[in-house]
C-alpha cells in the first residue's frame, strides 16, 4: 500500500523558499533516464576536453547509470561527489544535477582546481516510472521482489481503475473503517478518534484490484530495491525496499566501490529528499555512545585495573590506555571505540554539528538576500541506510544535501503567539528568558506541546536556580515530537498539498472523489493526491528554483579544507643540531577531516615528509600523518635534525583531499 | 657444537619438506600432511577425475591476487538434480593461517566419495543431499601461509593492503625472517634491567621478575627489522581485512570492529562466494571451519540480534550436543555470548540471508598437546600476559618428546641491524594452532563425522494423503500429512521470522475439482481446522524437524486431483488421488 509520504516535521519557522512564479523556463519537461543519458552525452561532446562520462552500472532493468566527470586535473586535485535522485522519486534533483554540470563546465573557477563526479540519476529504474502511465510512485529498482512472500512475484500491482492515468486512492464505507472526511475539507481524510466519540466511516486503499485473489490489494507491486536506502550505515535488514544487504544492487555497489577507490573525494553533495542546508542532520537516535560518559565493560575494566562502577570521558580512557599500547601506536577515539565495543556512531558528532549549523545559517542568510521569504515545510531527515548518511558516517566526508523545493506553508490567520521559537530560545541568556515573563513562557510551552509537568513556573525556577539553561531547553524542545495540529483539520501537510494543487497546478494535483463499481469491494470512490505532487515542482518553476539555489554550491566548495605549510623555521642548537619547526595551516572553513572521519579513520591523513641530503632526523618522524586540523586552525610540528654540511631541507605536505604544498629551508654549514 | 647445529638445521629442513611438500596426490587422499594451495587444487582435481559422475569442480571466483577459488559439488545424479535435494555447504580456511580447516573439507569429500556404496549410512547421506564444498576460502592467505615466513597467526586476512601506521605507505614494514627458518618467531635481548628472566623449570620460557629481583631479558616482539626506517619495527604488516568480518549481514565499519574492510563484500572472493551461495537456494546446512580451541559455535554473533527463535535453538542443541560427543573435548557454544561479538561474519550471513542452520567449527585444542596424560582446558589456569603457564611447559615437553622438538625453535643468537646481539626463538608457524600431522587424521575424521551426522539430519519430507472421504454430494474431504524424519525443519524459524523468502508450498489442483476450503488440521479427531480465507488451494507451510503437519481440504468436484509439496530446501513431492 502506498500512502503519499507524510512529513510531520516541525514547520520551518525561518524564512525559506517558496517558488518564484517566473514563467519562461528553459526546461520544458523533466527528462526520462534515457533522455538524461543523451543530455550527458551532449555535454561531453560539447566539452570533450573537460568532460568524461563513466558507465557506473547497468541496472536490473537494463538501464545505464552514468557519471559525469568534470575537470582537467583528474585525481591530482580534490573532488566533489554529487549523487542525485537515489530514490528515483525526485525529478527536480536530476534536473539540478544536470544543470549543475553545465554551470561547472561554464565556470572555470568551479573546475580549475576541483574534479567533479556527478551522478544525475542514482536510481534509473525507479525514475523511469515517472514517465509512464499510469503514474505511481515506488522507489524500487526493477529487481523482481516478492513483497508478500507468496508463490508469485510482482503479481498484484496497482490498477488504474478510473482510467485517468494516475494511481490515487480508493475509499470504501466499511464497518471497520478508520477514516472520516476532514471538517471543512471533505476531499481530505483523517483518522476518526474513538476516544472523542467518533466512529470511522471509510477504509482507504490504493487504487487497484486484488489481482491474485488473496484478499489483499496491491500488496506485491513491481519494484525491488530503493537504491537510496541500500547503503551500509544503519542499513535495515528485511526493511521494505531496502534490499538483501548493503550494496546488493549494481547501482549502490558501484558507488561503494567508486568512493573508496577515489580518496580525492573531499565532499559529498546529494540532491534528493533531504536538505541539510535548511535542516542540518539531527541527532537524538538511541544507541549512540556518549563520549562524555563511557561505561567500561567489567572484564575489560578489570584487566585495565580501573573502577568499572563509574563512567569515564573519552579523554580519560585514552590517558589510561595509552601506556598499554604497543610502542608507536596512538590510542585514539577510533581504537578505544572498537576496543570497548562501543558500537557504531548513530548521531552526528557535536564537533561536526558546529559547521553544519554555521553553514545552514549562511544558507538561510543567502536565501534572504535572494528575496526568499515564504515559509515551506521542513525537509525530511534521511532514512536508515541512506546514501547521505553513509557518506558522512563511513567516508567521513562533509555532506550537504538539497531538495530544491518543498510545499509552501499555507498562510494561516495569525493566532496570538508567544513569538518564541526553539531557535530564538537557544540564543537567549538565562536573564533574557526570565524577562519574558510567566505568561509568554506558558504560551510558548503550550504551542510547543511541552509535557504537563513543565509549567512556566517550574521552568523559571530551574533557570533561576541554574539547573537549566535556555540553550538546554531549546535542545530538548527540538527533540520533542511536533505539537499536534488541530486534528479535525487533518494533516497540515495534506492541507498544504491540496492548496498548492488548487492554486498552482490547476487542481491537477488532486483527483476529486468519484464513485466506482469495484469488482470485490463494491461501491467505492476513487480520488486523492497525484503521486509526486508533494515533492515535484511544476516544470515552469524549475529554472528559477535552480537559479536561486545552485549558486550556493560554489560557496560550499570554497569551504573545503585546504592545508598548507604556513611557516618553516630552523634554530641552531649547536653541534650541527637544528630544531626545525613547521606550522601547518588549514586555510579552509571545514575541518580536515570531520570528527566522524577521525573516528572511522576514513579519509587518509595528509603526509608531512622531511628530507635533506646528509641529514639525520634525531626526533620526530620522516613521514608524519597530519589528520587533525580544524577549519581555520594551525598545528605545529617539530623535529630535531643533525647535519654536518650546508644544505637544503625540504618539507612536503601531501593530501589527496586537502591539497599539496612544499617548502625548502637552508640549514647547516 | 657447530656440527650439531648443521645437523639440526638439515633435519629441520627435511622435516619442513615432509610437512608441507609431498607425494603424488592420489585418491584415496592421504591426511598425514598439509596440502599447499596448489596441492589442494590437485587433490580436488583428483577427486573430480576419480568420480566424474558424482562431482563437479568449478571456479567460484578469484581472490585479490588472482588465485582461483574452487568448489567441489558432490551429487548423485541418479537420485536427482542438485536443486531437488537439500544442500549441505561446508567451507574452511577463511582465515589464511587456519589451514587444517581445508583438510577437514577435503577429508569430508574423500570420505563421502570413497565410501559411497560401501557404508550404508554414507551412501544414504550422499543419495539424499548435495554437498557444496569450498575447502579454502582465503586462497591467497593459504598460499602465503605456506610460501612465506609466518607466525601461527599471520596471513589471516585478505590481501587488501591497509596502511596500519597511516604514513601513506601500505604494508611496508611487516615481520622479517631474520634467521631464515621459514617461521616468524620472537626476539629477545639480554637486559639486566629487563622485567623478565628465564623460567627455572624450563629456561626456554620466560617469567616476570619479582620486585627487586634482577632481570635477564627484554622482549623485542616478533622477528623483524625496521624496513621503512621510521623508528618502528613491524608496524605495518600485510592487510588487514578479515574475510570473516566482511559479509553483508550486520556489517559494521572499522572503528566498530577491526578488519571490517571499507564496505560489505569488498573482498572479491568473499563476494563471489556470497553470490554462489545465493544462487543455491537449497542450502539448509552450513559448516565453516576455523582454528582453534575445540568449539562448535552457533549464532547469533552479536547480542543486539536477540536470541534465535526457540525452534531453531532446539535444532542447534540437538546437533551441537551430539557433535560434542563425536569430537571429545569440543564444546558447543553461542558465538557472541561464549566467545565474543562479531559483525558481518559468515554464519550470520548464511543464517539470516541464505536461511540455513549454520555452525562454525573451531578446530584443534592445544590442550591435547600435554605430556602428563591429562587434557586440560586453558580457561582453568589461564595465565597473565607475559607469564609462562603450566600448559606451555607441558606443550614444550610434548614437543620435545613426541615431536622430537620439531615445532619449537630453540633460542639462538643473531645479529640484528638495530638491536645488535639478540636471540631468536619460539613456536614455529606450523605449531600452536595446527595439530602435528600425526594427529591430523583424527581431527579431520572426527570433524567430518560431525558434518555427516548433521547432514543425516537434513529434512526428509514424505507426504501421505491419509483420507479421501465423501462429505456429501460432490464435496470431498482430503487430508494430507507431511512428515519430516530429520531433526532439521524444511524452513528455518529465523527465515519465517525474517520473511526471507516464500516458504514451502502445498497445493491442490484438479481439472474437474475446486478447493472450497483448506487449512491446517490442528486436531484430526475433533475436526479442528484453521481454514485459510483466500486461495485455500495454496498453503504456505513449514514441516518441523522430527515432526509432521496436517492439512484438510474440502474439494468439490470429481476425478483426479494432484497434491503437490514444493520446497526450496526440502525437495518436491507430488501425489495424485482420485475423488471416489
mmCIF file of N, CA, C and O in Angstrom, chain A residues 146 149-152 212-215 232 237-238 244-246 253 256-257 260 327-328 334 337-338 343-345 394 596 599-605 607 621-623 625 627, chain B residues 163 165-170 229-230 232 248-258 262-265 271 275 278 343 349 352-353 498-503 505 534-535 538 540:
data_model
loop_
_atom_site.group_PDB
_atom_site.id
_atom_site.type_symbol
_atom_site.label_atom_id
_atom_site.label_comp_id
_atom_site.label_asym_id
_atom_site.label_seq_id
_atom_site.Cartn_x
_atom_site.Cartn_y
_atom_site.Cartn_z
ATOM 1 N N UNK A 146 9.479 -10.359 -4.254
ATOM 2 C CA UNK A 146 8.207 -10.929 -3.815
ATOM 3 C C UNK A 146 7.822 -10.303 -2.467
ATOM 4 O O UNK A 146 8.171 -10.813 -1.416
ATOM 5 N N UNK A 149 5.838 -12.519 -0.045
ATOM 6 C CA UNK A 149 6.405 -13.874 0.082
ATOM 7 C C UNK A 149 5.350 -14.963 -0.112
ATOM 8 O O UNK A 149 5.267 -15.912 0.660
ATOM 9 N N UNK A 150 4.550 -14.790 -1.144
ATOM 10 C CA UNK A 150 3.652 -15.899 -1.513
ATOM 11 C C UNK A 150 4.304 -16.662 -2.664
ATOM 12 O O UNK A 150 5.521 -16.624 -2.813
ATOM 13 N N UNK A 151 3.508 -17.332 -3.477
ATOM 14 C CA UNK A 151 4.102 -18.148 -4.525
ATOM 15 C C UNK A 151 4.234 -17.422 -5.858
ATOM 16 O O UNK A 151 4.535 -18.053 -6.866
ATOM 17 N N UNK A 152 3.988 -16.111 -5.886
ATOM 18 C CA UNK A 152 4.161 -15.359 -7.130
ATOM 19 C C UNK A 152 4.885 -14.042 -6.822
ATOM 20 O O UNK A 152 4.807 -13.543 -5.717
ATOM 21 N N UNK A 212 -4.437 -11.180 -7.513
ATOM 22 C CA UNK A 212 -4.148 -12.596 -7.281
ATOM 23 C C UNK A 212 -5.150 -13.260 -6.336
ATOM 24 O O UNK A 212 -4.946 -14.402 -5.926
ATOM 25 N N UNK A 213 -6.206 -12.551 -6.005
ATOM 26 C CA UNK A 213 -7.279 -13.172 -5.227
ATOM 27 C C UNK A 213 -6.875 -13.641 -3.838
ATOM 28 O O UNK A 213 -7.386 -14.634 -3.329
ATOM 29 N N UNK A 214 -5.936 -12.928 -3.206
ATOM 30 C CA UNK A 214 -5.509 -13.369 -1.878
ATOM 31 C C UNK A 214 -6.102 -12.497 -0.775
ATOM 32 O O UNK A 214 -5.691 -12.590 0.381
ATOM 33 N N UNK A 215 -7.063 -11.637 -1.153
ATOM 34 C CA UNK A 215 -7.707 -10.816 -0.139
ATOM 35 C C UNK A 215 -6.976 -9.523 0.143
ATOM 36 O O UNK A 215 -7.419 -8.732 0.966
ATOM 37 N N UNK A 232 25.440 1.085 3.677
ATOM 38 C CA UNK A 232 25.723 0.321 4.911
ATOM 39 C C UNK A 232 25.468 1.013 6.250
ATOM 40 O O UNK A 232 25.445 0.321 7.246
ATOM 41 N N UNK A 237 17.852 -4.404 7.827
ATOM 42 C CA UNK A 237 17.663 -5.756 7.310
ATOM 43 C C UNK A 237 16.176 -6.049 7.155
ATOM 44 O O UNK A 237 15.396 -5.781 8.049
ATOM 45 N N UNK A 238 15.820 -6.608 6.030
ATOM 46 C CA UNK A 238 14.439 -7.014 5.753
ATOM 47 C C UNK A 238 13.460 -5.843 5.781
ATOM 48 O O UNK A 238 12.274 -6.021 6.007
ATOM 49 N N UNK A 244 18.626 -6.886 -0.077
ATOM 50 C CA UNK A 244 19.038 -8.027 0.741
ATOM 51 C C UNK A 244 20.191 -7.666 1.676
ATOM 52 O O UNK A 244 20.234 -8.098 2.816
ATOM 53 N N UNK A 245 21.116 -6.887 1.183
ATOM 54 C CA UNK A 245 22.239 -6.450 2.030
ATOM 55 C C UNK A 245 22.752 -5.116 1.484
ATOM 56 O O UNK A 245 22.446 -4.759 0.344
ATOM 57 N N UNK A 246 23.514 -4.373 2.277
ATOM 58 C CA UNK A 246 24.002 -3.082 1.784
ATOM 59 C C UNK A 246 24.866 -3.286 0.542
ATOM 60 O O UNK A 246 25.795 -4.098 0.561
ATOM 61 N N UNK A 253 26.389 -0.804 -5.313
ATOM 62 C CA UNK A 253 27.704 -1.461 -5.248
ATOM 63 C C UNK A 253 28.737 -0.629 -6.000
ATOM 64 O O UNK A 253 29.878 -0.462 -5.557
ATOM 65 N N UNK A 256 29.761 2.301 -3.796
ATOM 66 C CA UNK A 256 30.634 1.902 -2.685
ATOM 67 C C UNK A 256 32.058 1.754 -3.190
ATOM 68 O O UNK A 256 33.014 2.255 -2.599
ATOM 69 N N UNK A 257 32.180 1.061 -4.296
ATOM 70 C CA UNK A 257 33.496 0.775 -4.834
ATOM 71 C C UNK A 257 34.170 2.068 -5.308
ATOM 72 O O UNK A 257 35.343 2.306 -5.029
ATOM 73 N N UNK A 260 35.510 4.541 -2.464
ATOM 74 C CA UNK A 260 36.736 4.138 -1.770
ATOM 75 C C UNK A 260 37.933 4.066 -2.707
ATOM 76 O O UNK A 260 39.072 4.090 -2.260
ATOM 77 N N UNK A 327 54.453 0.117 21.360
ATOM 78 C CA UNK A 327 55.187 1.331 21.013
ATOM 79 C C UNK A 327 54.793 1.809 19.619
ATOM 80 O O UNK A 327 54.614 1.020 18.703
ATOM 81 N N UNK A 328 54.651 3.112 19.497
ATOM 82 C CA UNK A 328 54.357 3.686 18.183
ATOM 83 C C UNK A 328 52.890 3.745 17.864
ATOM 84 O O UNK A 328 52.478 4.334 16.892
ATOM 85 N N UNK A 334 39.109 6.144 17.766
ATOM 86 C CA UNK A 334 38.716 5.020 16.939
ATOM 87 C C UNK A 334 39.097 3.701 17.592
ATOM 88 O O UNK A 334 38.300 2.768 17.685
ATOM 89 N N UNK A 337 37.005 3.100 20.773
ATOM 90 C CA UNK A 337 35.623 2.730 20.480
ATOM 91 C C UNK A 337 35.537 1.270 20.093
ATOM 92 O O UNK A 337 34.628 0.554 20.514
ATOM 93 N N UNK A 338 36.488 0.801 19.308
ATOM 94 C CA UNK A 338 36.421 -0.585 18.874
ATOM 95 C C UNK A 338 36.830 -1.520 20.011
ATOM 96 O O UNK A 338 36.243 -2.567 20.226
ATOM 97 N N UNK A 343 30.288 0.295 19.766
ATOM 98 C CA UNK A 343 29.300 0.229 18.698
ATOM 99 C C UNK A 343 29.394 1.410 17.744
ATOM 100 O O UNK A 343 30.287 2.247 17.847
ATOM 101 N N UNK A 344 28.464 1.426 16.819
ATOM 102 C CA UNK A 344 28.507 2.417 15.752
ATOM 103 C C UNK A 344 28.030 3.774 16.242
ATOM 104 O O UNK A 344 27.195 3.858 17.130
ATOM 105 N N UNK A 345 28.573 4.807 15.644
ATOM 106 C CA UNK A 345 28.090 6.163 15.904
ATOM 107 C C UNK A 345 26.782 6.326 15.137
ATOM 108 O O UNK A 345 26.718 5.990 13.959
ATOM 109 N N UNK A 394 30.580 6.786 7.093
ATOM 110 C CA UNK A 394 31.605 5.830 6.692
ATOM 111 C C UNK A 394 32.760 6.460 5.924
ATOM 112 O O UNK A 394 33.906 6.131 6.163
ATOM 113 N N UNK A 596 33.861 12.805 12.455
ATOM 114 C CA UNK A 596 33.459 11.431 12.114
ATOM 115 C C UNK A 596 34.558 10.748 11.309
ATOM 116 O O UNK A 596 34.824 9.564 11.493
ATOM 117 N N UNK A 599 37.052 9.530 13.651
ATOM 118 C CA UNK A 599 36.580 8.345 14.356
ATOM 119 C C UNK A 599 36.766 7.088 13.498
ATOM 120 O O UNK A 599 37.215 6.058 13.948
ATOM 121 N N UNK A 600 36.372 7.186 12.245
ATOM 122 C CA UNK A 600 36.425 5.996 11.389
ATOM 123 C C UNK A 600 37.735 5.900 10.613
ATOM 124 O O UNK A 600 37.920 4.978 9.834
ATOM 125 N N UNK A 601 38.649 6.825 10.830
ATOM 126 C CA UNK A 601 39.907 6.846 10.077
ATOM 127 C C UNK A 601 39.642 6.682 8.597
ATOM 128 O O UNK A 601 40.301 5.899 7.908
ATOM 129 N N UNK A 602 38.607 7.368 8.118
ATOM 130 C CA UNK A 602 38.219 7.109 6.742
ATOM 131 C C UNK A 602 39.042 7.884 5.729
ATOM 132 O O UNK A 602 39.686 7.280 4.885
ATOM 133 N N UNK A 603 39.120 9.213 5.792
ATOM 134 C CA UNK A 603 39.994 9.827 4.802
ATOM 135 C C UNK A 603 41.436 9.588 5.231
ATOM 136 O O UNK A 603 41.750 9.649 6.427
ATOM 137 N N UNK A 604 42.296 9.329 4.276
ATOM 138 C CA UNK A 604 43.702 9.127 4.608
ATOM 139 C C UNK A 604 44.260 10.443 5.122
ATOM 140 O O UNK A 604 43.864 11.510 4.668
ATOM 141 N N UNK A 605 45.171 10.388 6.082
ATOM 142 C CA UNK A 605 45.756 11.628 6.575
ATOM 143 C C UNK A 605 46.632 12.269 5.508
ATOM 144 O O UNK A 605 47.066 11.612 4.573
ATOM 145 N N UNK A 607 50.253 13.581 4.525
ATOM 146 C CA UNK A 607 51.566 13.114 4.983
ATOM 147 C C UNK A 607 52.564 14.265 4.862
ATOM 148 O O UNK A 607 52.705 14.869 3.796
ATOM 149 N N UNK A 621 59.317 12.162 13.141
ATOM 150 C CA UNK A 621 59.336 11.114 12.114
ATOM 151 C C UNK A 621 59.494 11.731 10.737
ATOM 152 O O UNK A 621 59.106 12.864 10.494
ATOM 153 N N UNK A 622 60.071 10.934 9.843
ATOM 154 C CA UNK A 622 60.292 11.418 8.475
ATOM 155 C C UNK A 622 58.977 11.540 7.718
ATOM 156 O O UNK A 622 58.842 12.336 6.812
ATOM 157 N N UNK A 623 58.043 10.673 8.067
ATOM 158 C CA UNK A 623 56.709 10.758 7.440
ATOM 159 C C UNK A 623 55.701 10.915 8.570
ATOM 160 O O UNK A 623 55.471 9.979 9.320
ATOM 161 N N UNK A 625 51.873 11.668 9.793
ATOM 162 C CA UNK A 625 50.482 11.857 9.378
ATOM 163 C C UNK A 625 49.890 13.119 10.006
ATOM 164 O O UNK A 625 50.081 13.373 11.190
ATOM 165 N N UNK A 627 46.311 14.667 10.559
ATOM 166 C CA UNK A 627 44.900 14.325 10.362
ATOM 167 C C UNK A 627 44.014 14.899 11.446
ATOM 168 O O UNK A 627 43.027 14.295 11.831
ATOM 169 N N UNK B 163 47.007 0.679 5.312
ATOM 170 C CA UNK B 163 48.092 1.495 5.853
ATOM 171 C C UNK B 163 47.940 1.575 7.374
ATOM 172 O O UNK B 163 47.410 2.539 7.906
ATOM 173 N N UNK B 165 49.921 2.110 9.913
ATOM 174 C CA UNK B 165 50.526 3.213 10.665
ATOM 175 C C UNK B 165 50.224 4.569 10.041
ATOM 176 O O UNK B 165 50.767 5.585 10.480
ATOM 177 N N UNK B 166 49.396 4.598 9.026
ATOM 178 C CA UNK B 166 48.887 5.827 8.402
ATOM 179 C C UNK B 166 50.002 6.784 7.993
ATOM 180 O O UNK B 166 49.903 7.992 8.214
ATOM 181 N N UNK B 167 51.050 6.211 7.410
ATOM 182 C CA UNK B 167 52.143 7.080 6.959
ATOM 183 C C UNK B 167 52.113 7.245 5.449
ATOM 184 O O UNK B 167 53.060 7.736 4.848
ATOM 185 N N UNK B 168 51.020 6.798 4.824
ATOM 186 C CA UNK B 168 50.895 6.950 3.381
ATOM 187 C C UNK B 168 51.510 5.801 2.604
ATOM 188 O O UNK B 168 51.416 5.763 1.383
ATOM 189 N N UNK B 169 52.160 4.860 3.303
ATOM 190 C CA UNK B 169 52.743 3.689 2.647
ATOM 191 C C UNK B 169 51.967 2.457 3.115
ATOM 192 O O UNK B 169 51.532 2.398 4.262
ATOM 193 N N UNK B 170 51.824 1.486 2.239
ATOM 194 C CA UNK B 170 50.988 0.329 2.539
ATOM 195 C C UNK B 170 51.820 -0.930 2.751
ATOM 196 O O UNK B 170 52.595 -1.307 1.880
ATOM 197 N N UNK B 229 62.533 2.388 8.068
ATOM 198 C CA UNK B 229 63.352 3.377 8.762
ATOM 199 C C UNK B 229 62.579 4.467 9.472
ATOM 200 O O UNK B 229 63.011 5.611 9.543
ATOM 201 N N UNK B 230 61.398 4.116 9.993
ATOM 202 C CA UNK B 230 60.617 5.135 10.682
ATOM 203 C C UNK B 230 60.731 5.027 12.194
ATOM 204 O O UNK B 230 59.982 5.671 12.928
ATOM 205 N N UNK B 232 60.132 2.322 13.918
ATOM 206 C CA UNK B 232 59.221 1.311 14.453
ATOM 207 C C UNK B 232 59.466 0.003 13.720
ATOM 208 O O UNK B 232 59.800 0.003 12.537
ATOM 209 N N UNK B 248 27.693 -9.356 4.320
ATOM 210 C CA UNK B 248 26.660 -8.317 4.281
ATOM 211 C C UNK B 248 25.516 -8.459 5.254
ATOM 212 O O UNK B 248 24.414 -8.044 4.953
ATOM 213 N N UNK B 249 25.754 -9.050 6.408
ATOM 214 C CA UNK B 249 24.696 -9.022 7.411
ATOM 215 C C UNK B 249 25.241 -8.416 8.693
ATOM 216 O O UNK B 249 26.217 -8.915 9.247
ATOM 217 N N UNK B 250 24.587 -7.328 9.121
ATOM 218 C CA UNK B 250 25.028 -6.593 10.297
ATOM 219 C C UNK B 250 26.514 -6.249 10.235
ATOM 220 O O UNK B 250 27.230 -6.324 11.221
ATOM 221 N N UNK B 251 26.948 -5.874 9.054
ATOM 222 C CA UNK B 251 28.333 -5.416 8.887
ATOM 223 C C UNK B 251 28.505 -4.068 9.589
ATOM 224 O O UNK B 251 27.585 -3.275 9.621
ATOM 225 N N UNK B 252 29.634 -3.849 10.169
ATOM 226 C CA UNK B 252 29.935 -2.568 10.810
ATOM 227 C C UNK B 252 31.334 -2.121 10.446
ATOM 228 O O UNK B 252 32.212 -2.946 10.254
ATOM 229 N N UNK B 253 31.538 -0.804 10.386
ATOM 230 C CA UNK B 253 32.832 -0.305 9.889
ATOM 231 C C UNK B 253 33.984 -0.548 10.866
ATOM 232 O O UNK B 253 33.801 -0.995 11.993
ATOM 233 N N UNK B 254 35.162 -0.185 10.403
ATOM 234 C CA UNK B 254 36.413 -0.478 11.103
ATOM 235 C C UNK B 254 36.515 0.016 12.532
ATOM 236 O O UNK B 254 37.133 -0.630 13.363
ATOM 237 N N UNK B 255 35.943 1.176 12.808
ATOM 238 C CA UNK B 255 36.086 1.690 14.166
ATOM 239 C C UNK B 255 35.207 0.908 15.140
ATOM 240 O O UNK B 255 35.413 0.971 16.341
ATOM 241 N N UNK B 256 34.234 0.186 14.624
ATOM 242 C CA UNK B 256 33.426 -0.674 15.480
ATOM 243 C C UNK B 256 34.130 -2.015 15.651
ATOM 244 O O UNK B 256 34.122 -2.609 16.713
ATOM 245 N N UNK B 257 34.770 -2.447 14.588
ATOM 246 C CA UNK B 257 35.422 -3.749 14.608
ATOM 247 C C UNK B 257 36.550 -3.760 13.599
ATOM 248 O O UNK B 257 36.322 -3.542 12.411
ATOM 249 N N UNK B 258 37.730 -4.023 14.090
ATOM 250 C CA UNK B 258 38.890 -4.009 13.217
ATOM 251 C C UNK B 258 38.787 -5.119 12.170
ATOM 252 O O UNK B 258 38.301 -6.208 12.467
ATOM 253 N N UNK B 262 36.269 -1.750 3.940
ATOM 254 C CA UNK B 262 35.580 -0.477 3.705
ATOM 255 C C UNK B 262 34.071 -0.624 3.575
ATOM 256 O O UNK B 262 33.319 0.284 3.874
ATOM 257 N N UNK B 263 33.633 -1.762 3.075
ATOM 258 C CA UNK B 263 32.205 -1.989 2.910
ATOM 259 C C UNK B 263 31.971 -3.489 2.778
ATOM 260 O O UNK B 263 32.916 -4.237 2.487
ATOM 261 N N UNK B 264 30.737 -3.933 3.006
ATOM 262 C CA UNK B 264 30.485 -5.369 2.935
ATOM 263 C C UNK B 264 30.800 -5.921 1.534
ATOM 264 O O UNK B 264 30.537 -5.257 0.540
ATOM 265 N N UNK B 265 31.376 -7.086 1.518
ATOM 266 C CA UNK B 265 31.739 -7.760 0.264
ATOM 267 C C UNK B 265 32.786 -6.992 -0.537
ATOM 268 O O UNK B 265 32.783 -7.024 -1.761
ATOM 269 N N UNK B 271 32.757 -11.936 -1.963
ATOM 270 C CA UNK B 271 31.570 -11.581 -2.741
ATOM 271 C C UNK B 271 31.201 -12.718 -3.693
ATOM 272 O O UNK B 271 30.018 -13.050 -3.859
ATOM 273 N N UNK B 275 27.558 -14.721 -3.781
ATOM 274 C CA UNK B 275 26.699 -14.832 -4.957
ATOM 275 C C UNK B 275 26.472 -16.294 -5.337
ATOM 276 O O UNK B 275 25.375 -16.687 -5.732
ATOM 277 N N UNK B 278 23.952 -17.695 -2.871
ATOM 278 C CA UNK B 278 22.593 -17.190 -3.087
ATOM 279 C C UNK B 278 21.983 -17.816 -4.346
ATOM 280 O O UNK B 278 20.765 -17.894 -4.472
ATOM 281 N N UNK B 343 30.787 -8.740 13.840
ATOM 282 C CA UNK B 343 29.845 -8.094 12.924
ATOM 283 C C UNK B 343 30.224 -8.471 11.500
ATOM 284 O O UNK B 343 31.392 -8.486 11.164
ATOM 285 N N UNK B 349 25.537 -14.243 8.042
ATOM 286 C CA UNK B 349 25.044 -14.074 6.667
ATOM 287 C C UNK B 349 24.239 -15.310 6.231
ATOM 288 O O UNK B 349 23.121 -15.193 5.743
ATOM 289 N N UNK B 352 20.955 -15.787 8.287
ATOM 290 C CA UNK B 352 19.888 -14.817 8.027
ATOM 291 C C UNK B 352 19.522 -14.659 6.563
ATOM 292 O O UNK B 352 18.368 -14.442 6.245
ATOM 293 N N UNK B 353 20.502 -14.717 5.689
ATOM 294 C CA UNK B 353 20.203 -14.389 4.291
ATOM 295 C C UNK B 353 20.193 -15.607 3.364
ATOM 296 O O UNK B 353 19.658 -15.531 2.266
ATOM 297 N N UNK B 498 11.991 -13.593 9.595
ATOM 298 C CA UNK B 498 12.501 -12.505 8.748
ATOM 299 C C UNK B 498 11.726 -12.329 7.455
ATOM 300 O O UNK B 498 11.979 -11.394 6.717
ATOM 301 N N UNK B 499 10.822 -13.265 7.133
ATOM 302 C CA UNK B 499 10.149 -13.277 5.822
ATOM 303 C C UNK B 499 11.202 -13.227 4.713
ATOM 304 O O UNK B 499 11.137 -12.395 3.794
ATOM 305 N N UNK B 500 12.186 -14.091 4.817
ATOM 306 C CA UNK B 500 13.308 -14.058 3.881
ATOM 307 C C UNK B 500 12.897 -14.456 2.463
ATOM 308 O O UNK B 500 13.320 -13.851 1.492
ATOM 309 N N UNK B 501 12.121 -15.506 2.350
ATOM 310 C CA UNK B 501 11.707 -15.972 1.013
ATOM 311 C C UNK B 501 10.383 -16.704 1.159
ATOM 312 O O UNK B 501 9.980 -17.039 2.272
ATOM 313 N N UNK B 502 9.680 -16.969 0.040
ATOM 314 C CA UNK B 502 8.428 -17.720 0.130
ATOM 315 C C UNK B 502 8.714 -19.125 0.665
ATOM 316 O O UNK B 502 9.557 -19.837 0.117
ATOM 317 N N UNK B 503 8.069 -19.486 1.751
ATOM 318 C CA UNK B 503 8.354 -20.785 2.361
ATOM 319 C C UNK B 503 7.683 -21.890 1.532
ATOM 320 O O UNK B 503 7.235 -21.645 0.420
ATOM 321 N N UNK B 505 5.361 -24.710 -0.227
ATOM 322 C CA UNK B 505 4.001 -24.556 -0.761
ATOM 323 C C UNK B 505 3.354 -25.932 -0.890
ATOM 324 O O UNK B 505 3.945 -26.844 -1.455
ATOM 325 N N UNK B 534 -8.571 -16.941 1.807
ATOM 326 C CA UNK B 534 -8.395 -16.751 0.366
ATOM 327 C C UNK B 534 -7.458 -17.810 -0.203
ATOM 328 O O UNK B 534 -6.558 -18.284 0.487
ATOM 329 N N UNK B 535 -7.630 -18.127 -1.437
ATOM 330 C CA UNK B 535 -6.782 -19.109 -2.145
ATOM 331 C C UNK B 535 -6.519 -20.353 -1.293
ATOM 332 O O UNK B 535 -5.368 -20.693 -1.016
ATOM 333 N N UNK B 538 -3.840 -23.114 -2.084
ATOM 334 C CA UNK B 538 -2.395 -22.922 -1.874
ATOM 335 C C UNK B 538 -2.155 -22.655 -0.393
ATOM 336 O O UNK B 538 -2.721 -21.730 0.182
ATOM 337 N N UNK B 540 0.979 -22.043 2.370
ATOM 338 C CA UNK B 540 2.414 -21.862 2.578
ATOM 339 C C UNK B 540 2.750 -22.508 3.930
ATOM 340 O O UNK B 540 2.073 -22.246 4.924
#
